[in-house]
Coordinates of C-alpha atoms in Angstrom, one line a residue:
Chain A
X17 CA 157.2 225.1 212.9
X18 CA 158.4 225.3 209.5
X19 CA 158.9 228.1 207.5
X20 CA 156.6 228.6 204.4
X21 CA 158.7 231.4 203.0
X22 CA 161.5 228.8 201.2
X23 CA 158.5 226.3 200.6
X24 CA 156.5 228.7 198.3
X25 CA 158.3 230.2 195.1
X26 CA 156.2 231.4 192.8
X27 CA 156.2 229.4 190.3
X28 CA 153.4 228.7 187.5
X29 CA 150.2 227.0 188.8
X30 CA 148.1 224.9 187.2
X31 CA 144.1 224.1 187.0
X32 CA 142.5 222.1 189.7
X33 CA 142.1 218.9 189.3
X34 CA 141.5 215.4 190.7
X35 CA 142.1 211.8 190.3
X36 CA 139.0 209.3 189.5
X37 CA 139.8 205.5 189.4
X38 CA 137.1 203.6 188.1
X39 CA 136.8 199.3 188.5
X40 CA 140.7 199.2 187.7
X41 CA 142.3 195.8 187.6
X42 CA 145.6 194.8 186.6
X43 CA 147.1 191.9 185.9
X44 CA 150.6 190.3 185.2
X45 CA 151.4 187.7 183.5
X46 CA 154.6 185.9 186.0
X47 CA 157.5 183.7 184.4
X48 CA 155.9 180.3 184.0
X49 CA 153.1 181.3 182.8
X50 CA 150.8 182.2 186.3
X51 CA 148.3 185.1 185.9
X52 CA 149.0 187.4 188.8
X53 CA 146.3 189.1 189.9
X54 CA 147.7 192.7 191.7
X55 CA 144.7 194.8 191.5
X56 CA 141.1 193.8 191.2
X57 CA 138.1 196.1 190.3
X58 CA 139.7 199.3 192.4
X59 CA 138.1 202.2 192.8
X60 CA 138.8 205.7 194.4
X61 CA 138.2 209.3 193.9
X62 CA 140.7 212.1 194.9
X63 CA 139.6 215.1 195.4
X64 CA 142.1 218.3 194.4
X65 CA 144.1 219.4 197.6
X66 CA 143.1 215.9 199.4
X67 CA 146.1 213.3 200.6
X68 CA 145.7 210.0 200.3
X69 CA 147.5 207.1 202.0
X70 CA 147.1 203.8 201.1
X71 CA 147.6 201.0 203.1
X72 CA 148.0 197.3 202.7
X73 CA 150.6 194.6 203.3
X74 CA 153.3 194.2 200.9
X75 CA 152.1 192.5 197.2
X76 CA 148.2 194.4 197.9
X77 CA 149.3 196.9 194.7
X78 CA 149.6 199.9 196.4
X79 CA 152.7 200.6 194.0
X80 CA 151.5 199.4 191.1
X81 CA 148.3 201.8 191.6
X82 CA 150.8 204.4 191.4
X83 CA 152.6 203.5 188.6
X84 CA 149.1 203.4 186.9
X85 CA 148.2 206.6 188.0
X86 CA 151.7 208.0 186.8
X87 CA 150.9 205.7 183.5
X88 CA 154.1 204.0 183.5
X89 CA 151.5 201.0 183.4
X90 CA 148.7 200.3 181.5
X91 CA 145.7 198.8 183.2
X92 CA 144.2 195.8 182.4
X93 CA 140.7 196.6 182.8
X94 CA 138.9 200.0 184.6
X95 CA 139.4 203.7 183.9
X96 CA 142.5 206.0 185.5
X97 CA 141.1 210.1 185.1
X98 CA 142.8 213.1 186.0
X99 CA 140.1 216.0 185.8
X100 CA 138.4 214.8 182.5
X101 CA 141.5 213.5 180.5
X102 CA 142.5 209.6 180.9
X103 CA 145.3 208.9 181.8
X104 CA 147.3 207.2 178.7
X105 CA 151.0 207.3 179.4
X106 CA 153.3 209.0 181.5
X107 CA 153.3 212.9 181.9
X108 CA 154.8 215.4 184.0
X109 CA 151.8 216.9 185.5
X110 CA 151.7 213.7 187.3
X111 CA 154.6 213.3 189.6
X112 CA 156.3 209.6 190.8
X113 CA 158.6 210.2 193.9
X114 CA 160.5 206.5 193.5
X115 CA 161.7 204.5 196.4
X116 CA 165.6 205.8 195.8
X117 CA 166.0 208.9 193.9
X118 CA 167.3 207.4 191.1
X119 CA 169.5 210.3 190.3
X120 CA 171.4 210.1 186.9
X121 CA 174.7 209.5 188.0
X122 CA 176.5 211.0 184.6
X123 CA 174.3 214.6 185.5
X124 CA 175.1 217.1 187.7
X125 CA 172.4 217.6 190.6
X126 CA 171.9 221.0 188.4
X127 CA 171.8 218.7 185.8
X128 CA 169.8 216.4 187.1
X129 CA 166.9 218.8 187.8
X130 CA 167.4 220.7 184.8
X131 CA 166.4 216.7 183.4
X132 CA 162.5 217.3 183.1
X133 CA 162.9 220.6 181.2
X134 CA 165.3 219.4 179.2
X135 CA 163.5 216.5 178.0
X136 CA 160.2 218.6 176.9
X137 CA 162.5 221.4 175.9
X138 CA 161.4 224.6 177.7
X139 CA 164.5 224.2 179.6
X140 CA 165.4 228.2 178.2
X141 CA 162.5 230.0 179.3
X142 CA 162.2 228.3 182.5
X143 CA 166.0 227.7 183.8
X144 CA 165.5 230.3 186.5
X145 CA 163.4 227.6 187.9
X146 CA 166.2 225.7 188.3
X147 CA 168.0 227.8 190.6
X148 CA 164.7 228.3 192.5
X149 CA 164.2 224.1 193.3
X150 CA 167.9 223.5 193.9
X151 CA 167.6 226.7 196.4
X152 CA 164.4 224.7 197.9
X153 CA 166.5 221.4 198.5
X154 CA 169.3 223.6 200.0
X155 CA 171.7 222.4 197.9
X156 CA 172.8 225.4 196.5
X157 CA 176.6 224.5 197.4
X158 CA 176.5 221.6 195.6
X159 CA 174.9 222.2 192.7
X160 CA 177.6 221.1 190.3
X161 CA 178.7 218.0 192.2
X162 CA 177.7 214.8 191.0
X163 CA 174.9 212.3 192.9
X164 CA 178.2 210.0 194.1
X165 CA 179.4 213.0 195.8
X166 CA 176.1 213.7 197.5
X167 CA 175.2 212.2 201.2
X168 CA 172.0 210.1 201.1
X169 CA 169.4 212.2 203.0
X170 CA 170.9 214.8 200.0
X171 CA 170.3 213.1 197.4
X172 CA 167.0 212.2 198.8
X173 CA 165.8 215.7 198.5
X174 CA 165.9 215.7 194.5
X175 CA 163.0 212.7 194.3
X176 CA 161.4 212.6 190.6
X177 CA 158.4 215.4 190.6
X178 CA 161.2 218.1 191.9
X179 CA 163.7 217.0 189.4
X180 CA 161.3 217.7 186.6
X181 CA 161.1 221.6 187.9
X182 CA 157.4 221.1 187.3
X183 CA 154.7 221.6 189.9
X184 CA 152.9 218.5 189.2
X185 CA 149.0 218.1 189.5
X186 CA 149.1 214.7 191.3
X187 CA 151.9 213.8 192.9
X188 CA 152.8 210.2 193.8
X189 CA 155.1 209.1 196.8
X190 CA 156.2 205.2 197.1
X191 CA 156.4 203.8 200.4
X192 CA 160.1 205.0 201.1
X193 CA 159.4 208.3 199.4
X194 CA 156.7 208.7 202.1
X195 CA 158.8 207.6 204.9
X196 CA 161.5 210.4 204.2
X197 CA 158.9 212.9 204.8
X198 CA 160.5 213.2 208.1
X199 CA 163.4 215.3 206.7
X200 CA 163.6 218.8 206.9
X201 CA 163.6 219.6 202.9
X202 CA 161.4 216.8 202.4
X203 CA 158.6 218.1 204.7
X204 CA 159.3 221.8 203.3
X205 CA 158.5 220.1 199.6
X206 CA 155.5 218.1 200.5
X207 CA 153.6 221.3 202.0
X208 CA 154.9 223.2 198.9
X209 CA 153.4 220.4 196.8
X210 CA 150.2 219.5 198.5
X211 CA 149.8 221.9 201.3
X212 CA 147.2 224.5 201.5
X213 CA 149.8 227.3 200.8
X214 CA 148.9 226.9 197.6
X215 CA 145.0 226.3 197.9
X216 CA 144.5 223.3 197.5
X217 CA 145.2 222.7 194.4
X218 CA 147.2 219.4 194.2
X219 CA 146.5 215.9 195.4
X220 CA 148.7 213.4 196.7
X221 CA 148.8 209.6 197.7
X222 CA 151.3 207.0 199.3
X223 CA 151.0 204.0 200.0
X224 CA 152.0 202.6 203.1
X225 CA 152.5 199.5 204.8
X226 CA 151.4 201.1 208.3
X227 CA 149.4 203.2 210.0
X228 CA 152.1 204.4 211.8
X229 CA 154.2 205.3 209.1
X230 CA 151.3 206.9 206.9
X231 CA 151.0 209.8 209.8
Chain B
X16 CA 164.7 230.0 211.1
X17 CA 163.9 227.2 208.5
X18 CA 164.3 223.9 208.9
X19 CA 167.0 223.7 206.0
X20 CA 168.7 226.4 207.4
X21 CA 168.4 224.9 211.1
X22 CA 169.5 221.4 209.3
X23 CA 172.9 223.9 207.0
X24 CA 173.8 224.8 210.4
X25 CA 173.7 221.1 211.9
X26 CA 175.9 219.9 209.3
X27 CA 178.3 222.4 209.9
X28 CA 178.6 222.4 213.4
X29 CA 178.7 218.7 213.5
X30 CA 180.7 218.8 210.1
X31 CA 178.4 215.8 208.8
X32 CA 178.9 217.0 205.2
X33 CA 178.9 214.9 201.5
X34 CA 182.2 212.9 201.0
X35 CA 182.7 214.9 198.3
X36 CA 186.2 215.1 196.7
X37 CA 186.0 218.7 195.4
X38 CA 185.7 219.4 199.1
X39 CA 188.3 217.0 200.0
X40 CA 190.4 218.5 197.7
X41 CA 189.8 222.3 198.9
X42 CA 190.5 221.2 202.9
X43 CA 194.0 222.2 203.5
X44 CA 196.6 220.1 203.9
X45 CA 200.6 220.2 204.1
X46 CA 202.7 220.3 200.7
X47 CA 203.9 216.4 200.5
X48 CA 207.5 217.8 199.4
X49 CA 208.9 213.8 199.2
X50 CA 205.8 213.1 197.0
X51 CA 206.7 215.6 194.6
X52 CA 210.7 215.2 194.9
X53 CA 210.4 211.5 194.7
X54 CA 210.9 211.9 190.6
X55 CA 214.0 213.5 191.1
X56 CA 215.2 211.7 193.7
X57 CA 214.9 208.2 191.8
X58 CA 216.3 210.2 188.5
X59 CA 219.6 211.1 190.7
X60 CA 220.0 207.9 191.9
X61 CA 219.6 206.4 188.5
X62 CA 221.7 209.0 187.0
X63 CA 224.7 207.9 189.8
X64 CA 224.1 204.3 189.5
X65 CA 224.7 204.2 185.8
X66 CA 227.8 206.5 186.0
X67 CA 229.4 205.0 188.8
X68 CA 229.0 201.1 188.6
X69 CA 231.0 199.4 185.5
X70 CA 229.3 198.0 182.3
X71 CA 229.3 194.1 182.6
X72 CA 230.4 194.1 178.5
X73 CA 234.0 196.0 178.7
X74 CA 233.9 196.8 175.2
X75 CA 230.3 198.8 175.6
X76 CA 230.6 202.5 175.7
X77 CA 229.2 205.2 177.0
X78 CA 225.4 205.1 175.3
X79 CA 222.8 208.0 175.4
X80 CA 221.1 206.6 178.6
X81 CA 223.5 208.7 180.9
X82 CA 222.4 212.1 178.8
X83 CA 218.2 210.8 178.7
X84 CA 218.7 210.6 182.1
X85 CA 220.3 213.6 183.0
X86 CA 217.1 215.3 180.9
X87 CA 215.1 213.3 182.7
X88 CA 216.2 215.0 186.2
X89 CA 216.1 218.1 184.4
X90 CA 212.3 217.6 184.0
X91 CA 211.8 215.8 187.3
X92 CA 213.3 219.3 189.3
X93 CA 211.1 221.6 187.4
X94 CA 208.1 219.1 188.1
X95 CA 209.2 219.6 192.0
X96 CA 209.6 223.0 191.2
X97 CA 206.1 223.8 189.6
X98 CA 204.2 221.4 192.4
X99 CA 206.2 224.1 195.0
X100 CA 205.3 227.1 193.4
X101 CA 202.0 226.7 191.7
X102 CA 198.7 225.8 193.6
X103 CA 196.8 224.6 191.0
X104 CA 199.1 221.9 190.0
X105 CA 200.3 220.7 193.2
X106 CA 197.0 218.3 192.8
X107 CA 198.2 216.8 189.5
X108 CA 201.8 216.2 191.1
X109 CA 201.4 215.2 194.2
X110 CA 199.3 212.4 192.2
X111 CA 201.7 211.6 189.1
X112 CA 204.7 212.2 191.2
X113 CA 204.9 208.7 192.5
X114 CA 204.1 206.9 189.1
X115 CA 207.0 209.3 187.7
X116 CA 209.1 208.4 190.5
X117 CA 208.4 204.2 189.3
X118 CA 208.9 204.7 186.0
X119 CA 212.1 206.4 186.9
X120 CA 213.2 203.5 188.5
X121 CA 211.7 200.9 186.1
X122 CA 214.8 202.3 184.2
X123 CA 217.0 202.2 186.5
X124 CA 216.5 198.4 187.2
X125 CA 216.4 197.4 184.0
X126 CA 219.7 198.8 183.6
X127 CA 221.0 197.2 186.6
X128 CA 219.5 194.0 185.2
X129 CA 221.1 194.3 181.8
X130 CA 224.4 196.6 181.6
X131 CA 225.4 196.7 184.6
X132 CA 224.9 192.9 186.3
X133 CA 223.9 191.1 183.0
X134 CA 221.5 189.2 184.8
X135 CA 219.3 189.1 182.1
X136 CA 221.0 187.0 179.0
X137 CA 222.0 189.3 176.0
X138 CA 221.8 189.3 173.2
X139 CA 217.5 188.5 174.2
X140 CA 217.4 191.9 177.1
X141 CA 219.6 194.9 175.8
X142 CA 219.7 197.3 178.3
X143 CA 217.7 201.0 178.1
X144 CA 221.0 202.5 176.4
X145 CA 221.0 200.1 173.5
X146 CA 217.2 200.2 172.8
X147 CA 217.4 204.4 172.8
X148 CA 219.9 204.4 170.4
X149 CA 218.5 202.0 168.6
X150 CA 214.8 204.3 168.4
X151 CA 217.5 206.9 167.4
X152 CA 219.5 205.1 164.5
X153 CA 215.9 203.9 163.1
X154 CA 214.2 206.6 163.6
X155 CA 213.1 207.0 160.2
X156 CA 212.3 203.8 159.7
X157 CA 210.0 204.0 163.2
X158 CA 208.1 207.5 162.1
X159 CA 207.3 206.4 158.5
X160 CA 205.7 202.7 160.2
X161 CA 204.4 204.7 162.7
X162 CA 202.6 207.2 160.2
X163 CA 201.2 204.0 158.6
X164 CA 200.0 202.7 161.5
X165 CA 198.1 205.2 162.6
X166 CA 196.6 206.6 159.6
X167 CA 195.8 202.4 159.2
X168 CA 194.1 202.7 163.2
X169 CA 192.6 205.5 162.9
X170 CA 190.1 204.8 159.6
X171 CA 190.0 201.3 160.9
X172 CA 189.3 202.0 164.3
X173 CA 186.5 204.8 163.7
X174 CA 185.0 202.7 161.6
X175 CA 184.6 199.8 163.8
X176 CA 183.7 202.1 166.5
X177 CA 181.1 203.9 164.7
X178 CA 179.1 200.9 163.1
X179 CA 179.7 199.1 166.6
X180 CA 178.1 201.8 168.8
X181 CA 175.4 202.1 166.1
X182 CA 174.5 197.8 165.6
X183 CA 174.9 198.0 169.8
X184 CA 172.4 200.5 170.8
X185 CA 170.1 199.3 168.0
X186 CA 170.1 195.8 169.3
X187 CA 170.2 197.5 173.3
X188 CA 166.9 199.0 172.5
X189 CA 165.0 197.0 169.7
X190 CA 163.6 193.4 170.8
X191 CA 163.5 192.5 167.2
X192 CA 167.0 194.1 166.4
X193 CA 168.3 191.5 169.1
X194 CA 166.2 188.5 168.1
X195 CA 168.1 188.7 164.6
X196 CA 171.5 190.2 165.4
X197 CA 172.3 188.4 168.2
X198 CA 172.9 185.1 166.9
X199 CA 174.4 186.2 164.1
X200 CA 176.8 188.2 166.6
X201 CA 176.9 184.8 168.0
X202 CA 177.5 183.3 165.3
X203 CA 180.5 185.7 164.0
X204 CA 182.1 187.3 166.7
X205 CA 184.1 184.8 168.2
X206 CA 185.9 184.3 164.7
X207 CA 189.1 185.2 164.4
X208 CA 189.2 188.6 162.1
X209 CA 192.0 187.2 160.4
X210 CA 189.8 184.6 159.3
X211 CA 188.0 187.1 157.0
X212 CA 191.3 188.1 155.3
X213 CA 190.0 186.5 151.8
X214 CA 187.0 188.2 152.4
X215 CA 188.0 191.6 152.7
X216 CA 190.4 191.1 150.1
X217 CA 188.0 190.1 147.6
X218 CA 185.9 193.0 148.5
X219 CA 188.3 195.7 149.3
X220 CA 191.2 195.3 146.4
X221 CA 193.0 198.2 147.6
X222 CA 195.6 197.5 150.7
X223 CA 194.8 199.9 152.7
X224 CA 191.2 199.5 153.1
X225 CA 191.5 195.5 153.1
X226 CA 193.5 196.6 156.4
X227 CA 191.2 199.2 157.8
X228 CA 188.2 196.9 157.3
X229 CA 189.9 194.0 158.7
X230 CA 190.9 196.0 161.8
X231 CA 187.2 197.5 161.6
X232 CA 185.6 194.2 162.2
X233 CA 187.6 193.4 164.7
X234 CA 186.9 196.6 166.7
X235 CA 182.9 195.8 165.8
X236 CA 182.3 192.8 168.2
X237 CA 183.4 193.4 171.4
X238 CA 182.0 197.4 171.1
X239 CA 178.4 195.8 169.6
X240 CA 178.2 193.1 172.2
X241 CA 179.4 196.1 175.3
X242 CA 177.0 198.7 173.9
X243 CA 174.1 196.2 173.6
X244 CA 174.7 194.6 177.0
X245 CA 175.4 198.4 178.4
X246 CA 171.9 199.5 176.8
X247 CA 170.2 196.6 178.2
X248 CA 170.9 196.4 181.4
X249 CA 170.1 200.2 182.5
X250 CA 168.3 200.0 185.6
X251 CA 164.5 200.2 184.8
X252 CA 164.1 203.0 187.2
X253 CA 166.0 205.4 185.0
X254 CA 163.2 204.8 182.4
X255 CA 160.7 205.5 184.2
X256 CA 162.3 208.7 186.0
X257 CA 162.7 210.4 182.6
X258 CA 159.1 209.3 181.0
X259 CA 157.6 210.9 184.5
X260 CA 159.2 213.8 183.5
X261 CA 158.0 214.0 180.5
X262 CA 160.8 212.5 178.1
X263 CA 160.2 210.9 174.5
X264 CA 161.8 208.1 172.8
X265 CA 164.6 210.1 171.5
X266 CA 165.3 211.6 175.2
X267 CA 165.0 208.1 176.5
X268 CA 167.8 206.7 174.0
X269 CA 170.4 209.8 173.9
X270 CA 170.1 211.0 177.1
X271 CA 169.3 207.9 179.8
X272 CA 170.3 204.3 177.4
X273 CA 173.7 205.9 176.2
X274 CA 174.7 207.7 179.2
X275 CA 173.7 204.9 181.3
X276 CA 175.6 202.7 178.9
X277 CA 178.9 204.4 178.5
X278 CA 180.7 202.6 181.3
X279 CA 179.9 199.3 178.9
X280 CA 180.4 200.8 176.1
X281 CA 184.2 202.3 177.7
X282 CA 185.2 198.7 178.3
X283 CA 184.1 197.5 174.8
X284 CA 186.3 200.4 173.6
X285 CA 189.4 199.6 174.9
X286 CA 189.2 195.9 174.2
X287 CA 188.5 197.1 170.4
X288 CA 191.7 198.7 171.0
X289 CA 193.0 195.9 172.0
X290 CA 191.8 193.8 168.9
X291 CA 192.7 196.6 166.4
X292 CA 196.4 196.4 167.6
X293 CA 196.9 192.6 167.6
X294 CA 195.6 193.5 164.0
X295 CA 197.2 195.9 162.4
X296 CA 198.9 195.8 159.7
X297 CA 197.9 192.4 158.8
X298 CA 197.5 192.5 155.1
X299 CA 199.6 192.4 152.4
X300 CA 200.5 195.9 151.7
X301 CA 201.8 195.2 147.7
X302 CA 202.4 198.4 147.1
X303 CA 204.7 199.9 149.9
X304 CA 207.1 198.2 151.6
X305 CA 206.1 199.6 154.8
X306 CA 204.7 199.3 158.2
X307 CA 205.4 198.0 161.5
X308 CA 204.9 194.4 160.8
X309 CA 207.1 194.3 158.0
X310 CA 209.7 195.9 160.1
X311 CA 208.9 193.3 163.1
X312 CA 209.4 190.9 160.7
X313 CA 212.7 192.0 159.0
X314 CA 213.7 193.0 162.2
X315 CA 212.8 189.3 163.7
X316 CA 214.7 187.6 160.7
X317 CA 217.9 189.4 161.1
X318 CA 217.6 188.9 164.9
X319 CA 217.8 192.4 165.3
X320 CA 216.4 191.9 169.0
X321 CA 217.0 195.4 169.7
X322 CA 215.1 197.2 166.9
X323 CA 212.2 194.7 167.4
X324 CA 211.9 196.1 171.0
X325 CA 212.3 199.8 170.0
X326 CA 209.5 198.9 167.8
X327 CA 207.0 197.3 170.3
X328 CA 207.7 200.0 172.6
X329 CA 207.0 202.3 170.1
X330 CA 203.8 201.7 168.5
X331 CA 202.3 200.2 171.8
X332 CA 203.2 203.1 173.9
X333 CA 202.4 205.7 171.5
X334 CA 198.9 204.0 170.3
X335 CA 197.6 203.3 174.1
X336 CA 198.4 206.9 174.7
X337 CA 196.4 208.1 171.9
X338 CA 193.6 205.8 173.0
X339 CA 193.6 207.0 176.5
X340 CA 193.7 210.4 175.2
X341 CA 190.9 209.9 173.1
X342 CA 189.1 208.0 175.7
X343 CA 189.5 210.1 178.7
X344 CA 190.2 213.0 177.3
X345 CA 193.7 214.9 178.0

């Protein structure tokens, strides 16, 4: 069993909320011209606490429905909610764990996850969180070293929405994001993040080309 | 027991850990004593070969090679001697101590080559003993084009740097910056600097900042065109990483484009280097006589072979080194 003391730091919560996708299509326009066609008239509700896994075969838009829920994409038609705001852009209450970890290689893992609070500059009152996520990872031994020096399954445990030091409201995990779930710090974060040690409060999806793998 | 302290203890007991060189560096290992003694090693045998073994020209005496080199052993024991007895720098010359060591005997072969075997033909390869004394006869000749030089580099250089990084990340990131510089880069940057000489001295009447400005423009294409290929080819993916976490525009640029870009923009420094030396000094400087192209020249027309190498050594050693310093920091 694992542990839920190093899982749950007490760190700020925030309101519950959920994700509504409403008739959501998007569309890409390829090369030579050809309208692709990556997600017609979608629809889904997620409830606050719930995971969700999506599966398909590869090129059915599971990913890009995440990047439209994180609002790196715009769609091209439909409605993306979370609680009662639409979703416009990107945000950091809405977490994107990327198929590598896409670590800056020029930061410092402290660095790195210092990143998010650095960017929206609260990184002063809220550094002690810093200590408190690296400590989660167990990386505390390596906290000044730089992603080149890290091992893989290492650098794996700082994916995006821990990196930003913020516990996001909806947090999205691509397909190899959800495969590493299998790893010891990796499991410890996604109960932290979507568990019911913390009531409930957060939902989470991944897409998945399995059933297997989606478990 | 958690699972990441059940997975801390794994690692060590299987000692599956990071390659990371801090810890590579902190694992103990034996003092390499011939790594650090190799300096003076090759400065002894140096030292004895150019004692011992004739000078093929009878009538050359003693130079100030013997003494250099006897300084140079000097410096090469207390290196050993410092690697022995302090920790922290034991690193540093366990590393250097080998390049030392070459340069060390770099010397030694040329003066093998030239004084003592003349297998290189004179008056074209004067050995290390003649070009020494010849840096110390023109010494003053050496510092004052030197002085010029670099006070000619240095405006010349920042400047090109500075409007280079700037036109380079502005046509990284704007689509419409690109759409109109780029063919204009195009169009320019593959001409010659030298080629703008009656342009620059039109506009710039004074020397010294015809110079700078030639050496400037120089520096300006291959830092714009390594900065806006560096800017434009960060991965996606970092983009996207920082706007998840919340970053703006200005975040985006400073902290992920330019970062991401500086291994670009590194290699468009040095070949700006590069460009401002095979530029310097190529205006007319009317009002002093000075600077190391004049000197090449004078040097070249009274086949002064030896001062013309002093020189070269001179100013390409000493400017690289700045540049290096500069670059990578001491």
């Amino acid at each position: 069993m694992v542990d839920a003391n190093p899982c749950t730091p007490s760190l700020p919560l925030d309101t519950p909320t959920g994700v509504s996708i409403h008739s959501v299509s998007k569309r890409f326009v390829a090369p030579d011209g050809a309208i692709v066609t990556a997600l017609e008239g979608a629809t889904l509700s997620i409830a606050p606490g719930e995971m969700v896994s999506l599966i398909g075969p590869s090129g059915c838009g599971k990913s890009t429905l995440l990047r439209l829920i994180a609002g790196l994409d715009q769609p091209t038609s439909g409605e993306l909610r979370i609680g009662s705001q639409p979703i416009e852009g990107p945000s950091a209450e809405r977490g994107l764990m990327f198929q590598d970890a896409n670590l800056f290689p020029w930061l410092s893992v402290r660095r790195n996850v210092q990143a998010g609070l650095v960017a929206r500059g609260v990184l002063r009152q809220r550094r002690q969180e810093v200590e408190e996520y690296i400590r989660l990872v167990g990386l505390e031994r390596f906290a000044n070293v730089y992603p080149h020096q890290l091992s893989g399954g290492m650098a794996s445990g700082l994916l995006s929405p821990e990196r930003s030091s913020t516990i996001p409201k909806c947090c999205c995990l691509t397909s190899r994001s959800a495969r590493s779930i299998n790893s010891p710090a990796c499991r410890c974060k996604m109960r932290y993040f979507a568990s019911g040690t913390h009531g409930g409060r957060r939902c989470c999806s991944s897409p998945t080309t399995s059933t297997r793998r989606s478990t | 027991m958690t699972l990441i302290e059940t997975e801390h203890r794994r690692r060590e007991a299987t000692g599956a850990r990071p390659a990371s060189s801090a810890q590579q560096a902190a694992q103990p290992r034996g003092f390499r004593g011939l790594t650090v003694a190799s300096p003076a090693i090759a400065a002894l045998v140096a030292y004895w070969l150019s004692e011992l073994l004739p000078n093929s020209d009878p009538e050359l005496g003693p130079t100030i090679y013997s003494k250099v080199l006897l300084g140079v052993l000097g410096i090469a024991i207390l290196f050993a001697v410092a690697a022995w007895a302090l920790s922290r720098f034991r690193p540093k010359a366990e590393h250097g101590g080998p390049l030392f060591a070459a340069a060390v005997s770099m010397l030694a072969v040329w003066d093998l080559a030239t004084t003592k075997f003349a297998l290189l033909p004179m008056p074209y390869f004067p050995g290390p003993g003649l070009v020494l004394e010849g840096l110390l006869e023109d010494r003053a000749d050496l510092l004052e084009s030197t002085f010029y030089s670099f006070r000619l580099m240095l405006c010349g250089y920042a400047a090109g740097v500075l409007v280079g990084l700037t036109s380079g990340v502005l046509m990284g990131w704007f689509r419409q910056v690109r759409y109109w510089g780029l063919p204009l880069m195009k169009f320019v940057g593959p001409i010659p600097a030298t080629a703008f000489i009656p342009f620059v001295m039109v506009i710039f009447d004074e020397a010294f900042f015809s110079g700078a400005a030639l050496i400037a423009l120089a520096v300006w294409f291959p830092v714009t065109m390594l900065t806006m290929s560096g800017i434009a080819n960060v991965p996606a993916s970092y983009f996207d990483v920082a706007k998840t976490l919340g970053a703006r525009r200005g975040f985006l640029v400073f902290r992920v484009a330019i970062p991401a870009a500086m291994p670009n923009v590194f290699i468009g420094l040095f070949m700006g280097m590069g460009a401002a030396f095979s530029h310097i000094d190529r205006r007319r400087n009317r009002r002093r006589q000075s600077g190391p192209r004049l000197l090449l020249q004078a040097a070249q027309r009274e086949f002064r072979i030896r001062q013309s190498l002093c020189l070269a050594l001179d100013h390409g050693g000493l400017l690289f080194r700045l540049h290096d310093a500069a670059v990578q920091g001491p």
